[in-house]
Each structure stands twice: as C-alpha cells, then as structure tokens.
Amino acid sequence: MRHAVASLLYGGIRQSAVSGYGVYARLTGNSMDLEPVIHWGDRLLGCIPKSALDLLAVSVPERLQRDVLGLSFRSPLVASSFKDDPRMLLFWHSLGLGAVIYKTILMEKRLGNPQPRIQDLGDQGLINAMGLPGSGVAALLADIQAKRNPVFDMGGPVGVSVGGENPAEYRQVFDVLNGALSRPDVFFEVNISCPNTNEGQSLLAHPELLGDLLAYMRQRTDRVIGVKLSPDQSDDSLRQFGDILKSVPRVYVNLGNTQYRNCAAVGLSQTALSRGGGGLSGTLLFPRTLEMLAVLKPFGVPMMATGGISTPERAVAAIDAGASLLGMATTLVKNPFVVPRMLAAIS
Ligand SMILES: Cc1cc2nc3c(=O)[nH]c(=O)nc-3n(C[C@H](O)[C@H](O)[C@H](O)COP(=O)(O)O)c2cc1C
C-alpha cells in the first residue's frame, strides 16, 4: 500500500516536472533536456529525511537470495551501471535490490558529451548520449577510502563498471581499483558496449583483446568479473564472446547495454541530442534481451538480463529465460516503486 501511494506521488511529480520543464524550454527558446529534471529530482529526494525514506525500505525474504559465482545477492534485482550518486543508489537498494553497479568509471575526470544528452521518450523509455561523464578513478577511490561513499559500506555485493578508450586504460582503471579495494564482494563489470563515445565499443570489434584483458584481470584478482555486451551485436558476435567468456573462471555476462538509435528513428529532432543519436533504453529493448538470453544460455555462463526489465511479468520472463540476475536503469528512473512488486512476483 505505502509503495502504491509512493508510486503514484512519484509518477505525478515526475510527469509534472518533465512537462513543466518542456513548457519552460519552449518559452525560453531552449531545447528540451531531461538532465536538469533528473538533477532536480535527485536534489528533491535528498531533501527528504532519512527516517521518512526508511518507511519505504523493503525487508527482502530469504527465499529471494541468489548465489552467483560465490557472491550472495539478497535478491536478483540489480541497479545497472548508470548512476554515481550514492543517495540514489542507496535509496534504490533500500527498495529491495540485491546489488548496485556503480556507473562506468574511467581513468580521468570526464565531462561527457555536450548537452542536451538525455531525452524522455514516454512509455518507450529514454534515449541518452551522456558519453560516460564521471569523476575519474582517483576521485572515486579517495571518496571510498575516506568513507565518503556509503555505497561501498552497505551490505551485499557492489559492482564497479570499468571503462576505457583502449585496452591499456581498462587495465589501468582495474589496477587502481583492484589494488585499493579491500572488500571481497566488490566485483568488476567491464563495459565494452557504450554507444555514446568514439571508443566505447572498441573491444566489441576485437574480441581477442577482450580475451587478453580478462586474462590480465584474472591473473590479478579472484573477484567476480562481468562483461557487458550490446543488443546491437549480431547473434554470431554474441556467440563469439560466449566462447571467450566460458573459458574464464568466475565471469558473468550482462545482456546488455543501450541500443543505438538516431534521433529521427525515435521521433526526435536531430538536435535533441548533441550527437544526433544515442542509446535507447527501457521497454523497447526487452524482446532483444530475451533473444540474447536464448543465444548465450548454451554457454553456461551466469547471465544478468538488462534492457527493458520494467514490470513484474518481464522480471519473471527473464528469469524463466535463464537469467540469474536482472539489471535495471530506466525503470529506476521512471518508477522505482515497481521493485517491491517485482520481488513479490519473483518469489
Ligand atoms: C542515463 C543513462 C546512463 C547510462 N550510463 C551507463 C554507464 O555509465 N555504463 C553502462 O555500462 N551502462 C550505462 N547505461 C546503460 C544501462 O546500464 C542499461 O544497460 C541500459 O539502460 C538498458 O537497461 P534499461 O532498459 O533497464 O534502462 C546508461 C543508461 C542510461 C539511461
């Protein structure tokens, strides 16, 4: 009941903010841009006292626990790598997630692409061309070590998505984190499928380089490693990666990232995103997510299904299709209060 009320309130406030910003943008001659609305929403949530948010916290039944590659997830639902605001990650986690994966981190601080770089597509989801903005690995580490990032002090596994413009940068980011993080239940996810940077998919085109990178990482850590693939890959390409992944111990595959679309293909003007296109996320991805699960299942590598997990029915369907874990981004932005209903359906 409390989540149903919160869901209605959240949906109403969110919709009003998106429409309100749309009107403001038209009046001021600016283009619509979802990013200021998201920042405003995050700040608003930050003003709500913790004691009030705690009223919404979900106690997850033990039967929802999943053991994957030796890590114990209190539920199969995971915040996919897309956010680095600890308040939001903690809040989503409190609704019953089994883990969060920290947004892709690169070696240096990065501003990402020029705005506008994220747009709301209503029921169809979101399209973003963020381009991996972030603080850089040294700043992240400094925050963790100074206990300024509570995400790394909460219970249960925490993932960090590792990015790079080339294999050397992936190795450097991994080395910095692996050398400094002490918790054994921190795991890595190698993001080789970002469609919004010039080099974000360079390893997709060179599977042998991913093999080398995984070998490098495996020699240096026992931690779980994930690899995030793309719904834009052909089935043959997915199988090629399946062959590589099955040969490395303690590896899972994440299926997958956003799907590249240009603005016109989703009914937006060419200037709605600064790059003229970006990564589609949300409900439209789900059929491809199911296809990818079917292609990768024979390889026996644990699978995280990400892409369009937006309703209890879809969560159950992805698990029935062989997913051990379910990643979500767009649903957490649009209506995180569906999480308790998903948990009920899964259990
Ligand atoms: C605004 C935004 C930023 C994202 N940033 C990242 C990122 O830094 N690293 C990454 O691996 N995926 C990123 N993603 C992709 C999501 O993690 C997820 O794979 C994708 O959105 C599909 O899931 P969904 O349909 O549940 O949104 C981002 C998605 C969105 C919407």
CSV table of C-alpha atoms and ligand atoms in Angstrom, one decimal:
chain,number,residue,atom,x,y,z
A,1,MET,CA,0.0,0.0,0.0
A,2,ARG,CA,2.7,2.5,1.0
A,3,HIS,CA,4.6,1.7,-2.2
A,4,ALA,CA,1.5,2.1,-4.3
A,5,VAL,CA,0.9,5.6,-2.8
A,6,ALA,CA,4.6,6.5,-3.2
A,7,SER,CA,4.5,5.3,-6.8
A,8,LEU,CA,1.5,7.5,-7.6
A,9,LEU,CA,3.1,10.5,-6.0
A,10,TYR,CA,6.5,9.9,-7.6
A,11,GLY,CA,4.8,9.4,-11.1
A,12,GLY,CA,2.8,12.6,-10.7
A,13,ILE,CA,5.7,14.7,-9.5
A,14,ARG,CA,8.0,13.3,-12.2
A,15,GLN,CA,5.4,13.9,-15.0
A,16,SER,CA,4.7,17.4,-13.8
A,17,ALA,CA,8.4,18.2,-13.7
A,18,VAL,CA,9.0,16.8,-17.2
A,19,SER,CA,6.0,18.7,-18.7
A,20,GLY,CA,6.9,21.9,-16.7
A,21,TYR,CA,10.5,21.8,-18.0
A,22,GLY,CA,9.1,21.3,-21.5
A,23,VAL,CA,7.0,24.5,-21.2
A,24,TYR,CA,9.9,26.4,-19.7
A,25,ALA,CA,12.2,25.3,-22.6
A,26,ARG,CA,9.7,26.3,-25.2
A,27,LEU,CA,9.2,29.7,-23.6
A,28,THR,CA,12.9,30.4,-23.3
A,29,GLY,CA,13.8,29.0,-26.7
A,30,ASN,CA,15.9,26.2,-25.2
A,31,SER,CA,15.7,22.6,-26.3
A,32,MET,CA,14.0,20.1,-24.1
A,33,ASP,CA,16.6,18.2,-22.0
A,34,LEU,CA,15.8,15.7,-19.3
A,35,GLU,CA,19.1,16.1,-17.4
A,36,PRO,CA,18.1,19.2,-15.4
A,37,VAL,CA,14.9,17.5,-14.4
A,38,ILE,CA,16.8,14.4,-13.2
A,39,HIS,CA,19.2,16.6,-11.2
A,40,TRP,CA,16.2,18.5,-9.7
A,41,GLY,CA,14.5,15.2,-8.8
A,42,ASP,CA,17.7,13.8,-7.2
A,43,ARG,CA,18.0,17.0,-5.1
A,44,LEU,CA,14.4,16.8,-4.1
A,45,LEU,CA,14.9,13.2,-2.9
A,46,GLY,CA,18.0,14.4,-1.0
A,47,CYS,CA,15.8,16.8,1.0
A,48,ILE,CA,13.5,14.0,2.3
A,49,PRO,CA,14.6,13.0,5.8
A,50,LYS,CA,16.2,9.5,6.0
A,51,SER,CA,13.6,8.5,8.6
A,52,ALA,CA,10.8,9.1,6.0
A,53,LEU,CA,12.7,7.1,3.3
A,54,ASP,CA,13.2,4.3,5.8
A,55,LEU,CA,9.5,3.9,5.9
A,56,LEU,CA,9.7,2.7,2.3
A,57,ALA,CA,12.5,0.3,2.9
A,58,VAL,CA,11.7,-3.3,2.0
A,59,SER,CA,12.8,-6.3,4.0
A,60,VAL,CA,13.6,-9.0,1.5
A,61,PRO,CA,12.5,-12.5,2.2
A,62,GLU,CA,15.4,-15.0,2.4
A,63,ARG,CA,14.0,-17.1,-0.4
A,64,LEU,CA,14.8,-14.4,-2.9
A,65,GLN,CA,18.5,-14.7,-2.2
A,66,ARG,CA,20.6,-15.7,-5.2
A,67,ASP,CA,24.2,-17.1,-5.0
A,68,VAL,CA,26.0,-16.2,-8.2
A,69,LEU,CA,29.7,-17.2,-8.6
A,70,GLY,CA,30.1,-17.2,-4.8
A,71,LEU,CA,28.5,-13.8,-4.3
A,72,SER,CA,25.3,-13.7,-2.2
A,73,PHE,CA,22.7,-11.3,-3.6
A,74,ARG,CA,19.7,-10.7,-1.3
A,75,SER,CA,17.5,-10.5,-4.4
A,76,PRO,CA,18.2,-11.0,-8.2
A,77,LEU,CA,17.4,-7.3,-8.9
A,78,VAL,CA,20.3,-5.1,-9.6
A,79,ALA,CA,20.8,-1.4,-10.4
A,80,SER,CA,22.5,-1.5,-13.7
A,81,SER,CA,25.6,0.7,-14.1
A,82,PHE,CA,24.3,4.2,-14.9
A,83,LYS,CA,24.4,6.3,-11.8
A,84,ASP,CA,27.1,7.5,-9.4
A,85,ASP,CA,25.0,9.5,-6.9
A,86,PRO,CA,25.3,7.5,-3.7
A,87,ARG,CA,22.0,8.8,-2.3
A,88,MET,CA,20.0,7.5,-5.2
A,89,LEU,CA,21.9,4.2,-5.3
A,90,LEU,CA,21.2,3.7,-1.5
A,91,PHE,CA,17.6,4.6,-1.9
A,92,TRP,CA,17.0,2.1,-4.8
A,93,HIS,CA,18.9,-0.5,-2.8
A,94,SER,CA,16.6,0.0,0.2
A,95,LEU,CA,13.6,-0.9,-2.0
A,96,GLY,CA,14.9,-4.4,-2.3
A,97,LEU,CA,17.8,-4.6,-4.8
A,98,GLY,CA,20.4,-7.3,-4.4
A,99,ALA,CA,23.2,-5.1,-5.6
A,100,VAL,CA,24.1,-1.9,-7.4
A,101,ILE,CA,26.7,-1.4,-10.1
A,102,TYR,CA,28.5,1.9,-9.9
A,103,LYS,CA,28.5,3.9,-13.1
A,104,THR,CA,31.3,3.3,-15.6
A,105,ILE,CA,34.5,4.8,-14.3
A,106,LEU,CA,37.4,5.9,-16.5
A,107,MET,CA,41.0,6.9,-15.6
A,108,GLU,CA,40.5,10.7,-15.7
A,109,LYS,CA,37.7,13.0,-14.9
A,110,ARG,CA,35.4,13.4,-17.9
A,111,LEU,CA,32.6,15.8,-18.7
A,112,GLY,CA,30.9,13.6,-21.3
A,113,ASN,CA,29.1,14.9,-24.4
A,114,PRO,CA,27.7,18.4,-24.6
A,115,GLN,CA,24.0,18.8,-23.6
A,116,PRO,CA,21.3,18.1,-24.5
A,117,ARG,CA,22.2,14.4,-24.0
A,118,ILE,CA,19.2,12.7,-22.5
A,119,GLN,CA,15.5,12.8,-23.5
A,120,ASP,CA,12.4,11.2,-22.2
A,121,LEU,CA,10.5,9.0,-24.8
A,122,GLY,CA,7.4,8.5,-22.6
A,123,ASP,CA,6.3,4.9,-22.3
A,124,GLN,CA,9.1,3.8,-24.7
A,125,GLY,CA,11.9,4.7,-22.4
A,126,LEU,CA,14.8,7.1,-22.5
A,127,ILE,CA,17.5,7.9,-25.1
A,128,ASN,CA,20.8,9.2,-23.8
A,129,ALA,CA,24.1,10.3,-25.2
A,130,MET,CA,25.8,11.0,-21.9
A,131,GLY,CA,29.2,9.9,-23.1
A,132,LEU,CA,30.4,8.5,-19.7
A,133,PRO,CA,30.8,11.7,-17.6
A,134,GLY,CA,32.4,10.9,-14.3
A,135,SER,CA,34.9,11.9,-11.6
A,136,GLY,CA,37.7,9.6,-12.7
A,137,VAL,CA,39.0,6.6,-10.8
A,138,ALA,CA,41.3,8.5,-8.3
A,139,ALA,CA,38.5,10.7,-7.1
A,140,LEU,CA,36.2,7.6,-6.7
A,141,LEU,CA,38.8,5.8,-4.7
A,142,ALA,CA,39.6,8.8,-2.5
A,143,ASP,CA,35.9,9.0,-1.6
A,144,ILE,CA,35.7,5.3,-0.8
A,145,GLN,CA,38.8,5.4,1.3
A,146,ALA,CA,37.7,8.4,3.2
A,147,LYS,CA,34.3,6.7,3.9
A,148,ARG,CA,32.5,9.5,1.9
A,149,ASN,CA,30.8,7.0,-0.3
A,150,PRO,CA,28.3,5.0,1.7
A,151,VAL,CA,27.5,2.7,-1.3
A,152,PHE,CA,30.7,0.8,-0.5
A,153,ASP,CA,29.8,0.4,3.1
A,154,MET,CA,26.4,-1.1,2.7
A,155,GLY,CA,25.8,-4.8,3.0
A,156,GLY,CA,26.0,-7.2,0.0
A,157,PRO,CA,27.9,-7.1,-3.3
A,158,VAL,CA,28.7,-3.9,-5.1
A,159,GLY,CA,29.8,-3.7,-8.7
A,160,VAL,CA,32.0,-1.1,-10.3
A,161,SER,CA,31.8,-0.7,-14.1
A,162,VAL,CA,35.2,-0.4,-15.6
A,163,GLY,CA,35.6,1.6,-18.8
A,164,GLY,CA,38.4,2.6,-21.2
A,165,GLU,CA,39.2,4.2,-24.5
A,166,ASN,CA,41.6,1.3,-25.2
A,167,PRO,CA,42.8,-1.9,-23.5
A,168,ALA,CA,45.6,0.0,-21.6
A,169,GLU,CA,43.1,2.3,-20.0
A,170,TYR,CA,40.8,-0.6,-18.9
A,171,ARG,CA,43.8,-2.3,-17.3
A,172,GLN,CA,44.8,0.9,-15.5
A,173,VAL,CA,41.4,1.5,-14.1
A,174,PHE,CA,41.2,-2.1,-13.0
A,175,ASP,CA,44.7,-2.0,-11.4
A,176,VAL,CA,43.9,1.1,-9.4
A,177,LEU,CA,40.6,-0.3,-8.0
A,178,ASN,CA,41.8,-3.8,-7.5
A,179,GLY,CA,44.9,-2.7,-5.7
A,180,ALA,CA,43.0,-0.5,-3.3
A,181,LEU,CA,39.6,-2.1,-2.6
A,182,SER,CA,39.6,-4.4,0.3
A,183,ARG,CA,36.0,-5.8,0.3
A,184,PRO,CA,36.0,-9.2,-1.4
A,185,ASP,CA,32.4,-8.8,-2.5
A,186,VAL,CA,33.2,-5.8,-4.8
A,187,PHE,CA,33.0,-7.1,-8.3
A,188,PHE,CA,34.0,-5.6,-11.7
A,189,GLU,CA,32.0,-5.2,-14.8
A,190,VAL,CA,33.8,-4.5,-18.0
A,191,ASN,CA,31.8,-2.1,-20.1
A,192,ILE,CA,32.6,-2.8,-23.8
A,193,SER,CA,29.3,-1.7,-25.2
A,194,CYS,CA,28.8,2.0,-24.6
A,195,PRO,CA,27.4,3.5,-27.9
A,196,ASN,CA,28.0,7.1,-26.8
A,197,THR,CA,31.7,7.6,-27.0
A,198,ASN,CA,34.0,7.2,-30.0
A,199,GLU,CA,35.9,4.3,-28.5
A,200,GLY,CA,33.3,2.8,-26.1
A,201,GLN,CA,32.9,-0.3,-28.3
A,202,SER,CA,36.4,-0.8,-29.5
A,203,LEU,CA,36.7,-4.1,-27.7
A,204,LEU,CA,33.5,-5.3,-29.3
A,205,ALA,CA,35.2,-5.1,-32.7
A,206,HIS,CA,38.3,-7.0,-31.3
A,207,PRO,CA,37.1,-10.0,-29.2
A,208,GLU,CA,40.7,-11.2,-28.9
A,209,LEU,CA,41.6,-8.0,-27.0
A,210,LEU,CA,38.8,-8.7,-24.5
A,211,GLY,CA,40.2,-12.2,-24.1
A,212,ASP,CA,43.6,-10.7,-23.3
A,213,LEU,CA,42.1,-8.2,-20.9
A,214,LEU,CA,40.2,-10.9,-19.0
A,215,ALA,CA,43.3,-13.0,-18.7
A,216,TYR,CA,45.2,-10.0,-17.3
A,217,MET,CA,42.4,-9.3,-14.8
A,218,ARG,CA,42.0,-13.0,-13.8
A,219,GLN,CA,45.7,-13.3,-13.1
A,220,ARG,CA,45.4,-10.4,-10.6
A,221,THR,CA,42.1,-11.0,-8.9
A,222,ASP,CA,39.8,-13.7,-7.7
A,223,ARG,CA,36.9,-11.2,-7.7
A,224,VAL,CA,33.9,-11.8,-9.9
A,225,ILE,CA,34.2,-10.1,-13.3
A,226,GLY,CA,31.3,-9.3,-15.6
A,227,VAL,CA,31.3,-8.3,-19.3
A,228,LYS,CA,28.6,-6.1,-20.6
A,229,LEU,CA,27.6,-6.8,-24.2
A,230,SER,CA,25.4,-4.9,-26.6
A,231,PRO,CA,21.9,-5.6,-28.0
A,232,ASP,CA,23.4,-4.2,-31.3
A,233,GLN,CA,25.7,-7.2,-31.7
A,234,SER,CA,24.7,-9.9,-34.1
A,235,ASP,CA,23.9,-13.4,-32.7
A,236,ASP,CA,27.1,-14.7,-34.2
A,237,SER,CA,29.1,-12.0,-32.5
A,238,LEU,CA,27.4,-12.8,-29.2
A,239,ARG,CA,28.4,-16.5,-29.6
A,240,GLN,CA,32.0,-15.4,-30.3
A,241,PHE,CA,32.0,-13.6,-27.0
A,242,GLY,CA,30.3,-16.6,-25.3
A,243,ASP,CA,33.2,-18.8,-26.3
A,244,ILE,CA,35.7,-16.3,-24.7
A,245,LEU,CA,33.7,-15.9,-21.5
A,246,LYS,CA,33.1,-19.5,-20.8
A,247,SER,CA,36.9,-20.1,-20.7
A,248,VAL,CA,37.4,-17.7,-17.9
A,249,PRO,CA,36.5,-18.7,-14.3
A,250,ARG,CA,34.1,-16.6,-12.2
A,251,VAL,CA,32.8,-14.5,-15.1
A,252,TYR,CA,29.2,-13.4,-15.8
A,253,VAL,CA,27.8,-11.8,-18.9
A,254,ASN,CA,25.5,-8.8,-18.8
A,255,LEU,CA,22.9,-8.6,-21.6
A,256,GLY,CA,23.2,-5.7,-22.2
A,257,ASN,CA,23.6,-2.1,-22.8
A,258,THR,CA,21.5,0.5,-24.6
A,259,GLN,CA,20.7,0.2,-28.3
A,260,TYR,CA,22.0,2.9,-30.7
A,261,ARG,CA,19.3,4.9,-32.5
A,262,ASN,CA,19.5,8.2,-34.2
A,263,CYS,CA,17.1,11.0,-33.1
A,264,ALA,CA,14.8,10.7,-36.2
A,265,ALA,CA,14.3,7.0,-35.5
A,266,VAL,CA,12.7,7.8,-32.2
A,267,GLY,CA,10.7,10.8,-33.4
A,268,LEU,CA,13.0,13.5,-32.1
A,269,SER,CA,14.6,16.4,-34.0
A,270,GLN,CA,18.2,15.9,-34.9
A,271,THR,CA,19.3,18.4,-32.3
A,272,ALA,CA,17.5,16.8,-29.4
A,273,LEU,CA,20.8,15.0,-28.6
A,274,SER,CA,24.1,16.7,-29.2
A,275,ARG,CA,25.5,13.7,-31.1
A,276,GLY,CA,22.3,13.3,-33.3
A,277,GLY,CA,21.6,10.0,-31.7
A,278,GLY,CA,22.3,7.9,-28.6
A,279,GLY,CA,21.5,4.8,-26.6
A,280,LEU,CA,17.8,3.8,-26.4
A,281,SER,CA,16.9,2.2,-23.0
A,282,GLY,CA,13.8,0.8,-21.5
A,283,THR,CA,10.8,-1.1,-22.5
A,284,LEU,CA,11.5,-1.4,-26.3
A,285,LEU,CA,14.7,-3.4,-25.6
A,286,PHE,CA,13.0,-6.3,-23.9
A,287,PRO,CA,12.4,-8.6,-26.9
A,288,ARG,CA,16.1,-8.3,-27.8
A,289,THR,CA,17.1,-9.0,-24.2
A,290,LEU,CA,15.1,-12.3,-24.3
A,291,GLU,CA,16.8,-13.2,-27.7
A,292,MET,CA,20.2,-12.5,-26.2
A,293,LEU,CA,19.5,-14.7,-23.2
A,294,ALA,CA,18.5,-17.6,-25.6
A,295,VAL,CA,21.7,-17.1,-27.6
A,296,LEU,CA,24.0,-17.1,-24.6
A,297,LYS,CA,22.3,-19.7,-22.4
A,298,PRO,CA,24.1,-22.7,-24.0
A,299,PHE,CA,27.4,-21.3,-22.9
A,300,GLY,CA,26.7,-21.9,-19.2
A,301,VAL,CA,28.0,-18.5,-18.1
A,302,PRO,CA,25.8,-16.9,-15.5
A,303,MET,CA,23.7,-14.2,-17.2
A,304,MET,CA,22.4,-10.8,-16.0
A,305,ALA,CA,19.5,-9.6,-18.1
A,306,THR,CA,19.4,-5.9,-18.6
A,307,GLY,CA,17.2,-4.0,-21.1
A,308,GLY,CA,13.5,-3.3,-20.6
A,309,ILE,CA,13.0,-5.1,-17.3
A,310,SER,CA,10.1,-2.9,-16.3
A,311,THR,CA,7.3,-5.0,-15.0
A,312,PRO,CA,6.9,-8.0,-12.6
A,313,GLU,CA,5.9,-10.1,-15.6
A,314,ARG,CA,9.0,-9.2,-17.5
A,315,ALA,CA,11.2,-9.9,-14.5
A,316,VAL,CA,9.7,-13.4,-14.2
A,317,ALA,CA,10.0,-13.9,-18.0
A,318,ALA,CA,13.7,-13.0,-17.9
A,319,ILE,CA,14.3,-15.4,-15.1
A,320,ASP,CA,12.4,-18.2,-16.9
A,321,ALA,CA,14.7,-17.5,-19.9
A,322,GLY,CA,17.7,-18.3,-17.8
A,323,ALA,CA,18.8,-15.0,-16.2
A,324,SER,CA,20.3,-15.3,-12.7
A,325,LEU,CA,20.3,-11.5,-12.1
A,326,LEU,CA,18.2,-8.7,-13.6
A,327,GLY,CA,19.7,-5.3,-14.2
A,328,MET,CA,17.6,-2.1,-14.4
A,329,ALA,CA,18.3,1.5,-15.3
A,330,THR,CA,15.3,3.2,-17.0
A,331,THR,CA,12.8,1.6,-14.6
A,332,LEU,CA,14.6,3.0,-11.6
A,333,VAL,CA,14.5,6.5,-13.1
A,334,LYS,CA,10.9,6.3,-14.2
A,335,ASN,CA,9.3,4.3,-11.3
A,336,PRO,CA,11.5,2.6,-8.7
A,337,PHE,CA,8.4,1.6,-6.7
A,338,VAL,CA,7.8,-1.3,-9.1
A,339,VAL,CA,10.8,-3.0,-7.4
A,340,PRO,CA,8.7,-4.4,-4.5
A,341,ARG,CA,6.1,-5.7,-6.9
A,342,MET,CA,8.8,-7.4,-9.0
A,343,LEU,CA,10.1,-9.1,-5.8
A,344,ALA,CA,6.7,-10.4,-4.9
A,345,ALA,CA,6.2,-11.8,-8.4
A,346,ILE,CA,9.6,-13.5,-8.4
A,347,SER,CA,9.1,-15.0,-5.0
B,1,LIG,C1,21.4,7.9,-18.4
B,1,LIG,C2,22.0,6.6,-18.6
B,1,LIG,C3,23.3,6.4,-18.4
B,1,LIG,C4,24.0,5.2,-18.6
B,1,LIG,N1,25.3,5.0,-18.3
B,1,LIG,C5,25.9,3.8,-18.4
B,1,LIG,C6,27.2,3.6,-17.9
B,1,LIG,O1,27.9,4.5,-17.4
B,1,LIG,N2,27.7,2.4,-18.1
B,1,LIG,C7,27.0,1.3,-18.5
B,1,LIG,O2,27.5,0.2,-18.6
B,1,LIG,N3,25.7,1.5,-18.9
B,1,LIG,C8,25.1,2.7,-18.8
B,1,LIG,N4,23.8,2.8,-19.2
B,1,LIG,C9,23.1,1.7,-19.7
B,1,LIG,C10,22.3,1.0,-18.6
B,1,LIG,O3,23.1,0.5,-17.6
B,1,LIG,C11,21.5,-0.2,-19.1
B,1,LIG,O4,22.3,-1.2,-19.6
B,1,LIG,C12,20.5,0.2,-20.3
B,1,LIG,O5,19.9,1.4,-20.0
B,1,LIG,C13,19.4,-0.9,-20.5
B,1,LIG,O6,18.7,-1.1,-19.4
B,1,LIG,P1,17.2,-0.4,-19.1
B,1,LIG,O7,16.4,-0.8,-20.2
B,1,LIG,O8,16.8,-1.0,-17.8
B,1,LIG,O9,17.5,1.0,-19.0
B,1,LIG,C14,23.2,4.1,-19.0
B,1,LIG,C15,21.8,4.2,-19.3
B,1,LIG,C16,21.2,5.4,-19.1
B,1,LIG,C17,19.7,5.6,-19.3
